Short mmCIF file of C-alpha atoms and ligand atoms in Angstrom, two decimals:
data_model
loop_
_atom_site.label_atom_id
_atom_site.label_comp_id
_atom_site.label_asym_id
_atom_site.label_seq_id
_atom_site.Cartn_x
_atom_site.Cartn_y
_atom_site.Cartn_z
CA UNK A 324 0.07 -0.03 -0.05
CA UNK A 325 1.30 3.46 -0.97
CA UNK A 326 1.69 6.04 1.83
CA UNK A 327 2.53 9.63 1.99
CA UNK A 328 4.47 11.67 4.58
CA UNK A 329 3.29 15.25 4.71
CA UNK A 330 4.36 18.27 7.15
CA UNK A 331 1.45 19.55 9.22
CA UNK A 332 3.14 22.81 10.29
CA UNK A 333 5.59 25.38 8.72
CA UNK A 334 8.09 22.77 7.61
CA UNK A 335 10.91 21.02 9.31
CA UNK A 336 8.65 18.68 11.33
CA UNK A 337 10.98 15.62 11.04
CA UNK A 338 9.60 14.30 7.70
CA UNK A 339 13.20 13.23 6.69
CA UNK A 340 13.58 11.19 9.65
CA UNK A 341 10.10 9.47 9.46
CA UNK A 342 10.60 8.75 5.73
CA UNK A 343 13.76 7.05 6.40
CA UNK A 344 12.41 5.15 9.23
CA UNK A 345 9.49 3.87 7.11
CA UNK A 346 11.40 3.41 3.79
CA UNK A 347 12.26 -0.25 4.57
CA UNK A 348 8.87 -1.11 4.01
CA UNK A 349 8.53 0.39 0.48
CA UNK A 350 10.10 -0.31 -3.11
CA UNK A 351 10.60 3.36 -3.85
CA UNK A 352 10.42 6.83 -2.27
CA UNK A 353 9.26 9.82 -4.44
CA UNK A 354 9.44 13.42 -4.03
CA UNK A 355 6.49 15.24 -5.51
CA UNK A 356 6.90 18.96 -4.84
CA UNK A 357 9.34 21.77 -3.91
CA UNK A 358 13.03 21.70 -4.74
CA UNK A 359 16.24 22.21 -3.01
CA UNK A 360 14.49 24.74 -0.62
CA UNK A 361 13.91 21.60 1.49
CA UNK A 362 16.37 20.24 4.04
CA UNK A 363 15.32 16.78 5.07
CA UNK A 364 17.66 15.38 7.90
CA UNK A 365 18.40 11.75 8.48
CA UNK A 366 20.85 10.92 11.34
CA UNK A 367 22.58 7.46 11.59
CA UNK A 368 24.76 7.13 14.37
CA UNK A 369 27.05 10.04 14.56
CA UNK A 370 26.48 10.89 10.78
CA UNK A 371 24.01 13.39 9.76
CA UNK A 372 22.71 13.33 6.14
CA UNK A 373 20.84 16.33 4.74
CA UNK A 374 18.71 15.69 1.55
CA UNK A 375 17.51 18.60 -0.51
CA UNK A 376 16.47 16.92 -3.68
CA UNK A 377 17.20 13.21 -3.17
CA UNK A 378 14.40 11.49 -1.55
CA UNK A 379 15.17 10.58 2.23
CA UNK A 380 14.88 6.74 1.39
CA UNK A 381 18.49 6.94 -0.15
CA UNK A 382 20.07 5.35 2.77
CA UNK A 383 17.73 2.25 2.72
CA UNK A 384 18.81 1.39 -0.96
CA UNK A 385 15.32 2.13 -2.30
CA UNK A 386 14.53 3.61 -5.91
CA UNK A 387 14.42 7.11 -5.76
CA UNK A 388 12.01 9.13 -7.74
CA UNK A 389 11.77 12.71 -8.45
CA UNK A 390 8.33 13.66 -9.87
CA UNK A 391 7.34 16.19 -12.49
CA UNK A 392 6.02 18.59 -9.72
CA UNK A 393 9.43 19.13 -8.51
CA UNK A 394 11.69 22.18 -9.25
CA UNK A 395 14.97 20.57 -10.09
CA UNK A 396 18.35 22.29 -9.55
CA UNK A 397 20.88 19.94 -11.31
CA UNK A 398 23.83 21.42 -9.54
CA UNK A 399 22.43 20.66 -6.07
CA UNK A 400 21.49 17.17 -7.32
CA UNK A 401 24.98 16.49 -8.52
CA UNK A 402 26.57 17.75 -5.13
CA UNK A 403 24.01 15.65 -3.12
CA UNK A 404 24.74 12.43 -5.37
CA UNK A 405 28.49 12.89 -4.83
CA UNK A 406 27.98 12.34 -1.06
CA UNK A 407 26.16 9.09 -1.66
CA UNK A 408 27.50 5.66 -2.75
CA UNK A 409 28.07 5.80 -6.58
CA UNK A 410 25.18 3.05 -6.91
CA UNK A 411 22.63 5.55 -5.53
CA UNK A 412 22.73 7.29 -8.95
CA UNK A 413 21.77 4.06 -10.75
CA UNK A 414 18.50 4.02 -8.28
CA UNK A 415 17.55 7.66 -9.29
CA UNK A 416 14.66 8.36 -11.79
CA UNK A 417 14.13 11.95 -12.65
CA UNK A 418 10.93 13.00 -14.42
CA UNK A 419 11.41 14.64 -17.79
CA UNK A 420 8.80 17.11 -17.13
CA UNK A 421 10.11 18.46 -13.97
CA UNK A 422 10.77 22.19 -13.87
CA UNK A 423 14.42 23.23 -13.94
CA UNK A 424 16.10 25.83 -11.67
CA UNK A 425 19.18 27.59 -13.30
CA UNK A 426 21.33 30.13 -11.69
CA UNK A 427 19.19 32.79 -13.20
CA UNK A 428 16.26 31.90 -11.09
CA UNK A 429 18.39 32.25 -8.00
CA UNK A 430 19.45 35.74 -8.93
CA UNK A 431 15.76 36.48 -9.77
CA UNK A 432 14.77 35.16 -6.38
CA UNK A 433 17.25 37.82 -4.70
CA UNK A 434 15.79 40.59 -6.92
CA UNK A 435 12.29 39.78 -5.85
CA UNK A 436 13.17 39.87 -2.39
CA UNK A 437 14.85 43.04 -2.77
CA UNK A 438 11.49 44.37 -4.49
CA UNK A 439 9.44 43.20 -1.55
CA UNK A 440 11.61 45.20 0.81
CA UNK A 441 10.19 45.35 4.23
CA UNK A 442 7.73 42.53 3.22
CA UNK A 443 10.44 40.25 2.17
CA UNK A 444 9.43 36.58 2.54
CA UNK A 445 12.80 35.25 3.81
CA UNK A 446 13.06 32.80 0.84
CA UNK A 447 15.77 29.92 1.02
CA UNK A 448 17.21 31.93 -2.17
CA UNK A 449 17.08 28.55 -3.97
CA UNK A 450 15.21 30.08 -6.95
CA UNK A 451 12.11 28.05 -6.30
CA UNK A 452 9.44 30.86 -6.72
CA UNK A 453 11.02 32.18 -9.91
CA UNK A 454 11.35 28.68 -11.41
CA UNK A 455 7.63 27.80 -10.87
CA UNK A 456 6.81 31.31 -12.16
CA UNK A 457 8.96 30.70 -15.33
CA UNK A 458 7.16 27.45 -15.79
CA UNK A 459 3.82 29.29 -15.65
CA UNK A 460 5.19 31.90 -18.08
CA UNK A 461 5.97 28.95 -20.30
CA UNK A 462 9.76 30.18 -20.66
CA UNK A 463 11.69 27.68 -18.82
CA UNK A 464 13.01 24.35 -20.09
CA UNK A 465 11.94 21.28 -18.33
CA UNK A 466 14.42 18.33 -17.67
CA UNK A 467 13.87 16.64 -21.12
CA UNK A 468 14.51 19.83 -22.90
CA UNK A 469 18.07 19.47 -21.72
CA UNK A 470 18.30 16.33 -23.95
CA UNK A 471 17.01 18.05 -27.12
CA UNK A 472 17.46 21.38 -28.79
CA UNK A 473 15.95 24.12 -26.98
CA UNK A 474 15.58 27.87 -27.83
CA UNK A 475 16.78 29.67 -24.71
CA UNK A 476 16.66 33.11 -26.34
CA UNK A 477 13.14 34.11 -25.03
CA UNK A 478 14.16 33.14 -21.39
CA UNK A 479 17.33 35.10 -21.95
CA UNK A 480 15.53 37.95 -23.34
CA UNK A 481 13.17 38.03 -20.30
CA UNK A 482 15.95 38.06 -17.88
CA UNK A 483 17.62 40.86 -19.71
CA UNK A 484 14.39 42.92 -19.42
CA UNK A 485 13.99 42.37 -15.71
CA UNK A 486 17.67 43.18 -15.22
CA UNK A 487 19.11 39.90 -14.55
CA UNK A 488 22.39 39.20 -16.42
CA UNK A 489 21.63 35.96 -18.50
CA UNK A 490 25.06 34.87 -19.23
CA UNK A 491 26.27 31.39 -18.53
CA UNK A 492 22.76 29.82 -19.21
CA UNK A 493 23.97 27.81 -22.18
CA UNK A 494 27.12 26.45 -20.19
CA UNK A 495 24.76 25.52 -17.43
CA UNK A 496 22.50 23.76 -19.65
CA UNK A 497 25.43 21.77 -21.16
CA UNK A 498 26.60 20.64 -17.73
CA UNK A 499 23.12 19.85 -16.47
CA UNK A 500 22.49 17.57 -19.47
CA UNK A 501 25.52 15.51 -18.70
CA UNK A 502 24.31 15.05 -15.16
CA UNK A 503 20.70 14.05 -15.99
CA UNK A 504 21.56 11.81 -18.88
CA UNK A 505 20.63 8.25 -18.05
CA UNK A 506 18.21 9.40 -15.22
CA UNK A 507 15.41 10.70 -17.08
CA UNK A 508 12.07 8.93 -17.35
CA UNK A 509 8.44 9.00 -16.64
CA UNK A 510 8.00 8.91 -12.75
CA UNK A 511 4.09 8.61 -12.84
CA UNK A 512 4.40 5.68 -15.09
CA UNK A 513 6.98 3.95 -12.83
CA UNK A 514 4.67 4.71 -9.69
CA UNK A 515 1.67 3.15 -11.61
CA UNK A 516 3.75 0.13 -12.80
CA UNK A 517 5.13 -0.50 -9.22
CA UNK A 518 1.58 -0.13 -7.75
CA UNK A 519 -0.21 -2.34 -10.07
CA UNK A 520 2.67 -4.82 -9.89
CA UNK A 521 1.96 -5.13 -6.04
CA UNK A 522 4.68 -2.79 -4.80
CA UNK A 523 4.51 0.14 -2.69
CA UNK A 524 5.67 3.68 -3.14
CA UNK A 525 6.30 6.09 -0.26
CA UNK A 526 5.68 9.87 -1.19
CA UNK A 527 7.82 12.31 0.62
CA UNK A 528 6.40 15.87 0.88
CA UNK A 529 8.63 18.89 1.38
CA UNK A 530 7.79 21.99 3.29
CA UNK A 531 4.71 21.85 5.46
CA UNK A 532 1.01 22.48 5.04
CA UNK A 533 1.04 26.10 6.29
CA UNK A 534 3.50 26.96 3.58
CA UNK A 535 1.24 25.56 0.69
CA UNK A 536 0.99 28.16 -2.07
CA UNK A 537 -2.99 28.06 -1.91
CA UNK A 538 -3.70 26.93 1.55
CA UNK A 539 -0.92 28.38 3.50
CA UNK A 540 -0.25 31.73 5.14
CA UNK A 541 -0.04 33.50 1.76
CA UNK A 542 2.12 35.50 0.84
CA UNK A 543 4.43 34.06 3.41
CA UNK A 544 4.41 30.60 1.79
CA UNK A 545 6.53 28.63 -0.77
CA UNK A 546 5.71 28.26 -4.30
CA UNK A 547 4.56 24.72 -4.70
CA UNK A 548 1.59 22.52 -3.16
CA UNK A 549 2.61 20.65 -0.02
CA UNK A 550 -0.72 19.13 0.98
CA UNK A 551 -1.67 15.40 0.22
CA UNK A 552 -4.32 16.26 -2.34
CA UNK A 553 -1.66 17.38 -4.70
CA UNK A 554 0.34 14.19 -4.62
CA UNK A 555 -1.55 12.59 -7.56
CA UNK A 556 -1.68 15.75 -9.71
CA UNK A 557 1.97 16.49 -9.01
CA UNK A 558 3.20 13.12 -9.92
CA UNK A 559 0.66 12.07 -12.62
CA UNK A 560 -0.82 9.21 -11.16
CA UNK A 561 -4.57 8.35 -10.43
CA UNK A 562 -5.85 9.75 -7.08
CA UNK A 563 -6.58 6.25 -5.83
CA UNK A 564 -2.87 5.47 -5.86
CA UNK A 565 -1.83 8.25 -3.69
CA UNK A 566 -2.30 6.16 -0.41
CA UNK A 567 -2.99 7.48 2.91
CA UNK A 568 -1.31 10.48 4.41
CA UNK A 569 0.79 10.31 7.65
CA UNK A 570 1.26 13.71 9.10
CA UNK A 571 4.39 14.71 10.92
CA UNK A 572 4.14 17.44 13.73
CA UNK A 573 6.57 18.65 16.19
CA UNK A 574 5.31 18.83 19.81
CA UNK A 575 6.05 22.61 19.48
CA UNK A 576 6.21 24.71 16.27
CA UNK A 577 8.97 26.23 14.49
CA UNK A 578 9.14 28.59 11.29
CA UNK A 579 12.00 29.91 9.11
CA UNK A 580 11.73 32.99 7.30
CA UNK A 581 8.97 35.86 7.76
CA UNK A 582 5.33 35.72 8.24
CA UNK A 583 2.67 35.51 10.97
CA UNK A 584 3.24 33.09 13.76
CA UNK A 585 0.56 33.27 16.48
CA UNK A 586 2.31 31.18 19.15
CA UNK A 587 5.88 32.53 18.63
CA UNK A 588 8.08 32.68 21.72
CA UNK A 589 10.85 35.15 22.40
CA UNK A 590 13.40 35.81 25.06
CA UNK A 591 15.17 32.86 27.09
CA UNK A 592 12.50 30.27 26.67
CA UNK A 593 12.83 30.61 22.88
CA UNK A 594 16.67 30.47 23.02
CA UNK A 595 16.39 27.35 25.27
CA UNK A 596 14.16 25.45 23.09
CA UNK A 597 16.10 26.59 20.04
CA UNK A 598 19.15 25.34 21.62
CA UNK A 599 18.01 21.90 22.94
CA UNK A 600 16.14 21.32 19.75
CA UNK A 601 19.04 22.42 17.52
CA UNK A 602 16.40 24.58 15.59
CA UNK A 603 18.72 25.90 12.74
CA UNK A 604 17.67 25.52 9.20
CA UNK A 605 18.89 22.38 7.47
CA UNK A 606 19.24 24.40 4.05
CA UNK A 607 20.26 27.86 5.13
CA UNK A 608 21.50 27.52 8.69
CA UNK A 609 19.08 30.39 9.81
CA UNK A 610 17.99 30.11 13.47
CA UNK A 611 14.26 28.88 13.38
CA UNK A 612 11.53 30.80 15.11
CA UNK A 613 10.04 28.67 17.80
CA UNK A 614 6.48 28.70 19.53
CA UNK A 615 4.14 26.47 21.37
CA UNK A 616 2.07 23.80 19.78
CA UNK A 617 -0.64 25.31 17.75
CA UNK A 618 -3.83 23.24 17.84
CA UNK A 619 -6.01 25.84 15.75
CA UNK A 620 -3.36 25.61 12.86
CA UNK A 621 -3.11 21.61 13.34
CA UNK A 622 -6.81 21.07 13.13
CA UNK A 623 -6.87 23.05 9.70
CA UNK A 624 -3.78 20.99 8.46
CA UNK A 625 -5.42 17.68 9.57
CA UNK A 626 -8.58 18.44 7.67
CA UNK A 627 -6.96 19.79 4.60
CA UNK A 628 -4.74 16.76 4.27
CA UNK A 629 -7.22 14.19 5.43
CA UNK A 630 -4.82 12.97 7.88
CA UNK A 631 -6.01 10.14 10.14
CA UNK A 632 -2.61 9.31 11.51
CA UNK A 633 0.22 11.38 12.80
CA UNK A 634 3.82 11.07 13.90
CA UNK A 635 4.97 13.52 16.68
CA UNK A 636 8.68 14.56 16.89
CA UNK A 637 11.03 16.22 19.11
CA UNK A 638 9.51 14.79 22.52
CA UNK A 639 12.95 14.73 24.00
CA UNK A 640 13.29 18.57 23.42
CA UNK A 641 10.37 19.41 25.62
CA UNK A 642 11.51 16.76 28.09
CA UNK A 643 14.23 19.26 29.11
CA UNK A 644 11.78 22.22 29.26
CA UNK A 645 9.74 22.84 32.39
CA UNK A 646 6.79 24.72 30.65
CA UNK A 647 4.71 23.17 28.00
CA UNK A 648 1.82 25.24 26.56
CA UNK A 649 -0.80 24.57 23.88
CA UNK A 650 -2.76 27.10 21.91
CA UNK A 651 -6.34 26.20 21.92
CA UNK A 652 -7.92 29.28 20.25
CA UNK A 653 -7.16 32.67 18.77
CA UNK A 654 -8.52 36.00 20.21
CA UNK A 655 -8.82 39.14 18.38
CA UNK A 656 -10.75 42.17 18.99
CA UNK A 657 -12.33 40.51 22.03
CA UNK A 658 -13.59 37.48 20.49
CA UNK A 659 -12.14 33.94 20.17
CA UNK A 660 -12.21 31.49 17.34
CA UNK A 661 -10.69 27.99 16.61
CA UNK A 662 -11.21 28.71 12.82
CA UNK A 663 -7.66 28.92 11.11
CA UNK A 664 -8.94 29.61 7.79
CA UNK A 665 -11.15 32.61 8.92
CA UNK A 666 -7.89 33.87 10.67
CA UNK A 667 -5.61 33.63 7.63
CA UNK A 668 -6.35 37.19 6.49
CA UNK A 669 -5.37 38.64 9.90
CA UNK A 670 -3.23 35.99 11.21
CA UNK A 671 -0.50 38.55 12.32
CA UNK A 672 -3.30 40.23 14.65
CA UNK A 673 -4.40 37.19 16.52
CA UNK A 674 -3.25 36.44 20.15
CA UNK A 675 -2.96 32.58 21.15
CA UNK A 676 -5.26 31.45 23.96
CA UNK A 677 -2.89 29.10 25.91
CA UNK A 678 -3.55 26.15 28.02
CA UNK A 679 -1.17 23.92 29.95
CA UNK A 680 -2.82 20.54 29.86
CA UNK A 681 0.39 18.68 30.62
CA UNK A 682 4.13 18.61 30.64
CA UNK A 683 6.88 16.28 29.15
CA UNK A 684 9.53 17.52 31.62
CA UNK A 685 11.82 14.85 32.88
CA UNK A 686 10.34 12.22 30.51
CA UNK A 687 12.86 9.27 30.00
CA UNK A 688 12.62 7.64 26.82
CA UNK A 689 13.50 3.98 26.65
CA UNK A 690 11.61 1.04 25.03
CA UNK A 691 8.29 2.00 26.75
CA UNK A 692 6.63 5.23 26.67
CA UNK A 693 6.87 7.48 29.49
CA UNK A 694 3.57 8.39 31.21
CA UNK A 695 4.01 12.07 30.34
CA UNK A 696 4.41 11.07 26.49
CA UNK A 697 1.42 8.78 26.95
CA UNK A 698 -0.64 11.84 28.26
CA UNK A 699 0.35 13.81 25.20
CA UNK A 700 -0.63 11.05 22.85
CA UNK A 701 -4.15 10.91 24.39
CA UNK A 702 -4.37 14.61 24.30
CA UNK A 703 -3.38 14.97 20.68
CA UNK A 704 -5.59 12.12 19.74
CA UNK A 705 -8.72 13.63 21.48
CA UNK A 706 -8.19 17.19 20.30
CA UNK A 707 -7.20 16.51 16.73
CA UNK A 708 -9.36 13.33 16.05
CA UNK A 709 -6.35 11.40 14.77
CA UNK A 710 -4.39 8.19 15.86
CA UNK A 711 -0.83 9.02 16.81
CA UNK A 712 1.23 6.23 15.19
CA UNK A 713 4.76 7.21 15.84
CA UNK A 714 6.81 9.08 18.46
CA UNK A 715 10.07 10.45 17.76
CA UNK A 716 12.39 11.30 20.76
CA UNK A 717 15.69 12.01 19.33
CA UNK A 718 17.38 12.67 15.93
CA UNK A 719 18.85 9.29 15.63
CA UNK A 720 16.93 6.72 13.60
CA UNK A 721 16.53 4.37 16.60
CA UNK A 722 14.99 7.01 18.78
CA UNK A 723 11.72 6.14 17.47
CA UNK A 724 8.55 4.38 18.95
CA UNK A 725 5.83 2.80 16.81
CA UNK A 726 2.56 2.67 18.68
P1 GDP B 1247 12.20 17.93 7.65
O1 GDP B 1247 12.36 19.14 6.75
O2 GDP B 1247 10.75 17.83 8.11
O3 GDP B 1247 12.65 16.67 7.25
O4 GDP B 1247 12.93 18.34 9.07
P2 GDP B 1247 14.58 18.92 9.22
O5 GDP B 1247 15.34 17.76 8.96
O6 GDP B 1247 14.71 20.06 8.41
O7 GDP B 1247 14.30 19.35 10.70
C1 GDP B 1247 14.17 18.37 11.70
C2 GDP B 1247 15.41 18.46 12.67
O8 GDP B 1247 15.10 17.77 13.91
C3 GDP B 1247 16.62 17.76 12.16
O9 GDP B 1247 17.72 18.36 12.67
C4 GDP B 1247 16.40 16.41 12.79
O10 GDP B 1247 17.84 15.65 12.72
C5 GDP B 1247 15.88 16.51 13.97
N1 GDP B 1247 15.15 15.79 14.62
C6 GDP B 1247 13.91 14.91 13.97
N2 GDP B 1247 13.33 14.25 14.99
C7 GDP B 1247 13.75 14.62 16.08
C8 GDP B 1247 13.51 14.27 17.41
O11 GDP B 1247 12.48 13.63 17.85
N3 GDP B 1247 14.21 14.80 18.45
C9 GDP B 1247 15.22 15.67 18.18
N4 GDP B 1247 15.96 16.12 19.13
N5 GDP B 1247 15.57 16.06 16.82
C10 GDP B 1247 14.90 15.50 15.96
P1 IMO B 1248 11.52 21.51 4.55
O1 IMO B 1248 10.92 20.40 3.28
C1 IMO B 1248 11.01 25.26 6.38
C2 IMO B 1248 10.29 28.70 3.78
C3 IMO B 1248 11.24 29.66 3.59
C4 IMO B 1248 10.44 31.04 3.45
C5 IMO B 1248 9.31 30.43 2.52
C6 IMO B 1248 9.45 30.69 1.17
O2 IMO B 1248 12.92 21.21 5.04
O3 IMO B 1248 10.23 21.30 5.53
P2 IMO B 1248 11.15 29.41 -0.76
O4 IMO B 1248 12.60 29.40 -0.76
O5 IMO B 1248 10.41 28.04 -0.70
O6 IMO B 1248 10.55 30.35 -1.86
O7 IMO B 1248 10.88 30.22 0.65
O8 IMO B 1248 9.32 28.94 2.80
N1 IMO B 1248 10.66 27.38 3.42
C7 IMO B 1248 10.76 26.34 4.43
N2 IMO B 1248 10.64 26.34 5.77
N3 IMO B 1248 11.16 24.04 5.68
C8 IMO B 1248 11.22 23.94 4.45
O9 IMO B 1248 11.43 22.87 3.84
C9 IMO B 1248 11.26 25.20 3.61
N4 IMO B 1248 11.17 25.56 2.34
C10 IMO B 1248 10.89 26.73 2.26
O10 IMO B 1248 12.03 29.78 4.84
O11 IMO B 1248 9.97 31.33 4.65
MG1 MG B 1249 13.83 20.87 6.84
#
């Protein structure tokens, strides 16, 4: 049975760890959205692996698929593959219709951030927004265009007109062609073939629900679709093959980049959680903003994704912190709401209504679930109407409890 792993917050929920953990039960792992803005961490012993484009099933020897909905930066892919055993390349299949990211999109990303001025999004500068925009403009090559004749002049002209120097594009295309040769194919067809043949594919989302271009905290979002309903469309497979979504959530919240964050903390408490949780961006190294668990936002994410099962990560972090607060409603202009969608247009103005139903302080994780963690499981299950199926209590693969 196919399955997907999606992020329920603003990204960095621990999707990479969960995908690596589960990958053994699947034949292939497929990325369906985003690009090298993603940073998915897998820790094995003392070795840390950060995946930006390569699916996080790479260390389990699985087939690695990059679907047509991905924004592919061949330079990043090359660097990432160079860190893996040579045979990993033989397991990669990149869809010919995936959108390419060239150095020009990265320059354009920087230019757009400058234009936004005080409203800058704090993008990862990986050229993601511009690449998807260039796809919508129908000016950019897709992966298979690298293997044929492609007329780059409209794209070059566009960049000249917006003030981005287009030099080096042809050289980049020639280098990229060498990299992708032998890896290009039809990922949707491969997923269908595997599924119909009785195999199973794991779909790995990048970013989180609240960064979805349509459904997230627009305009402080990414430029792709991060929610489960886009999996079949983004891969080119029938909806019935998308499988059940497993939502990943931290037991607190983090966010990198700008935008409203109702439960955000500051001061020493934020510093402590950031330090204990090592909350620094896996792609950009930026300190992540941290805040309490936000049930209002999570209920929305659960509904949007149709999630029935969740994995909760970072329990060990709050076992070192005395306080544990949960946002149960938003307050604005004297009234309260639990409707995240209605709050989206003024998310920066809401105040979190906090409760302290439990604490993880002092929990000791061994083979059994500590009583504090069991309380959290019961609480999350009751509040979100989901089943908690995985608990993560450390960055290492083994620090995982399956319920
Ligand atoms: P992703 O983007 O959703 O894959 O998440 P990231 O890899 O960007 O960020 C999650 C970070 O937390 C990484 O550094 C992981 O190694 C780490 N991590 C994942 N699960 C846990 C956990 O349960 N406890 C701790 N302490 N770290 C974790
Ligand atoms: P993973 O897959 C957290 C954020 C950026 C910025 C906004 C737009 O590791 O969870 P972009 O470069 O996509 O145009 O930036 O989205 N962002 C992420 N935040 N985790 C990610 O991915 C992210 N990918 C993008 O910080 O606020
Ligand atoms: Mg990440």
